[in-house]
Amino acid sequence: MSAYCYRQRFPLRYTDFDFKDELSLSSLLAIIQESATGSADELGFGYEDLKPHNFGFLVVNTYGEIFRQPSFGETLTVETWPLPPRHVFFERDYRVLGGDGTPVAAAASRWCLVDLASFSLLTGEALGEADRNCPYNPEKSITVPNWKVPRMEQPAEVYRMTARQSLCDHYLHVNNTRYADLFLDCLPMQALEGRTLKTFHISYARQAKEGSELSLFAEDRGEKLLAEVRMGEETLTQAELTFAPKQV
């Protein structure tokens, strides 16, 4: 019996690309998230399965590497599978393949299952039969060097914003894919135009809701951008993005 792997195809649209004609990080995160939800639905612990119990999966970390930039109109295939849970952490890996089957990206994510009423963390046992019957696959698509994002040495406040409803999802907080745009907006076009994104690591500690007053702090090291979303003195989300010179 072959190991479980969920596959979903995603035709790329012009709106999935940024001003450099590269697939935007938020679009890449969106198709990864979409494949994760499709797999969870198939395995019996998707959004509609958990909603009656007032449970939800919240992402804690996402790490990934980009091997090449896809083209306009290319159809990507995302392969994903859940790894065996580690107490309260549910891990999931991904492979992103191009239209010709060559690797475009690979990623890994960690999630927590949460009781949305008390925000207590739950183990796989709370999923009942879906957990007992789940074909967890221990294969790794990528090696994560460290699940912790390094702190900035000289953080500078770049801009402030208010979280509006358009950023929020059905959990009534800012969707995790939207933070990618907030982090990259810490850099102007001129700073980004000569760089191409190679790795990304986003760590989510707290949730921002509609009306949250957010401050974006960043430290640009050229080949690396460290950034944080803060609400007052509290750090909500951190990112470490690494770049390579853009090939002309």
GROMACS .gro file of N, CA and C in nm, residues 17-19 23-30 159 161 167 174-188 200-202 215-217 227-229 238-239 241:
model
  123
   17PHE      N    1   0.088   3.693  -0.947
   17PHE     CA    2   0.226   3.736  -0.964
   17PHE      C    3   0.245   3.880  -0.915
   18ASP      N    4   0.369   3.911  -0.876
   18ASP     CA    5   0.399   4.045  -0.825
   18ASP      C    6   0.453   4.135  -0.935
   19PHE      N    7   0.504   4.251  -0.896
   19PHE     CA    8   0.550   4.350  -0.995
   19PHE      C    9   0.675   4.303  -1.070
   23LEU      N   10   0.587   3.468  -0.880
   23LEU     CA   11   0.475   3.424  -0.798
   23LEU      C   12   0.486   3.488  -0.660
   24SER      N   13   0.383   3.560  -0.618
   24SER     CA   14   0.390   3.629  -0.488
   24SER      C   15   0.388   3.526  -0.376
   25LEU      N   16   0.454   3.561  -0.266
   25LEU     CA   17   0.458   3.470  -0.152
   25LEU      C   18   0.319   3.445  -0.098
   26SER      N   19   0.234   3.547  -0.095
   26SER     CA   20   0.098   3.528  -0.044
   26SER      C   21   0.021   3.429  -0.131
   27SER      N   22   0.044   3.432  -0.264
   27SER     CA   23  -0.023   3.337  -0.353
   27SER      C   24   0.028   3.196  -0.331
   28LEU      N   25   0.160   3.182  -0.312
   28LEU     CA   26   0.216   3.050  -0.283
   28LEU      C   27   0.160   2.995  -0.153
   29LEU      N   28   0.155   3.078  -0.049
   29LEU     CA   29   0.099   3.034   0.079
   29LEU      C   30  -0.048   2.999   0.065
   30ALA      N   31  -0.121   3.072  -0.019
   30ALA     CA   32  -0.264   3.045  -0.037
   30ALA      C   33  -0.288   2.909  -0.100
  159TYR      N   34   0.605   5.090   0.926
  159TYR     CA   35   0.473   5.151   0.906
  159TYR      C   36   0.373   5.094   1.007
  161MET      N   37  -0.064   5.013   1.068
  161MET     CA   38  -0.188   4.989   0.996
  161MET      C   39  -0.293   4.936   1.093
  167LEU      N   40  -0.896   4.139   0.557
  167LEU     CA   41  -0.781   4.053   0.587
  167LEU      C   42  -0.821   3.928   0.665
  174VAL      N   43  -0.691   3.778   1.121
  174VAL     CA   44  -0.617   3.795   0.996
  174VAL      C   45  -0.567   3.659   0.947
  175ASN      N   46  -0.601   3.624   0.824
  175ASN     CA   47  -0.560   3.496   0.768
  175ASN      C   48  -0.408   3.489   0.756
  176ASN      N   49  -0.353   3.370   0.784
  176ASN     CA   50  -0.206   3.359   0.791
  176ASN      C   51  -0.138   3.391   0.659
  177THR      N   52  -0.205   3.369   0.546
  177THR     CA   53  -0.140   3.397   0.417
  177THR      C   54  -0.121   3.546   0.394
  178ARG      N   55  -0.202   3.629   0.460
  178ARG     CA   56  -0.198   3.772   0.434
  178ARG      C   57  -0.077   3.841   0.496
  179TYR      N   58  -0.016   3.777   0.595
  179TYR     CA   59   0.100   3.837   0.659
  179TYR      C   60   0.218   3.850   0.563
  180ALA      N   61   0.225   3.762   0.462
  180ALA     CA   62   0.336   3.769   0.368
  180ALA      C   63   0.343   3.906   0.301
  181ASP      N   64   0.228   3.958   0.259
  181ASP     CA   65   0.225   4.091   0.197
  181ASP      C   66   0.265   4.199   0.296
  182LEU      N   67   0.221   4.185   0.421
  182LEU     CA   68   0.255   4.286   0.522
  182LEU      C   69   0.406   4.290   0.543
  183PHE      N   70   0.469   4.173   0.548
  183PHE     CA   71   0.614   4.169   0.568
  183PHE      C   72   0.690   4.226   0.448
  184LEU      N   73   0.652   4.185   0.328
  184LEU     CA   74   0.724   4.233   0.209
  184LEU      C   75   0.699   4.381   0.184
  185ASP      N   76   0.588   4.435   0.233
  185ASP     CA   77   0.563   4.578   0.221
  185ASP      C   78   0.658   4.660   0.308
  186CYS      N   79   0.738   4.594   0.390
  186CYS     CA   80   0.841   4.665   0.466
  186CYS      C   81   0.955   4.712   0.375
  187LEU      N   82   0.959   4.659   0.253
  187LEU     CA   83   1.062   4.698   0.156
  187LEU      C   84   0.997   4.766   0.036
  188PRO      N   85   1.058   4.872  -0.016
  188PRO     CA   86   1.005   4.937  -0.137
  188PRO      C   87   1.042   4.856  -0.261
  200PHE      N   88   1.147   3.111   0.307
  200PHE     CA   89   1.058   3.188   0.392
  200PHE      C   90   1.026   3.108   0.517
  201HIS      N   91   1.019   3.178   0.628
  201HIS     CA   92   0.980   3.118   0.755
  201HIS      C   93   0.895   3.220   0.829
  202ILE      N   94   0.771   3.185   0.854
  202ILE     CA   95   0.679   3.273   0.927
  202ILE      C   96   0.632   3.199   1.051
  215SER      N   97   0.181   4.739   1.419
  215SER     CA   98   0.304   4.807   1.380
  215SER      C   99   0.397   4.706   1.315
  216LEU      N  100   0.455   4.743   1.203
  216LEU     CA  101   0.548   4.656   1.131
  216LEU      C  102   0.690   4.702   1.156
  217PHE      N  103   0.771   4.611   1.209
  217PHE     CA  104   0.913   4.638   1.234
  217PHE      C  105   0.996   4.547   1.144
  227ALA      N  106   1.142   4.047   1.008
  227ALA     CA  107   1.031   4.139   1.027
  227ALA      C  108   0.936   4.085   1.134
  228GLU      N  109   0.863   4.178   1.195
  228GLU     CA  110   0.766   4.141   1.299
  228GLU      C  111   0.641   4.227   1.286
  229VAL      N  112   0.528   4.165   1.317
  229VAL     CA  113   0.404   4.239   1.336
  229VAL      C  114   0.380   4.249   1.486
  238GLN      N  115   0.628   3.672   1.334
  238GLN     CA  116   0.766   3.700   1.293
  238GLN      C  117   0.794   3.635   1.158
  239ALA      N  118   0.886   3.693   1.084
  239ALA     CA  119   0.924   3.635   0.955
  239ALA      C  120   1.074   3.646   0.934
  241LEU      N  121   1.292   3.603   0.583
  241LEU     CA  122   1.289   3.582   0.439
  241LEU      C  123   1.431   3.596   0.385
   0.00000   0.00000   0.00000
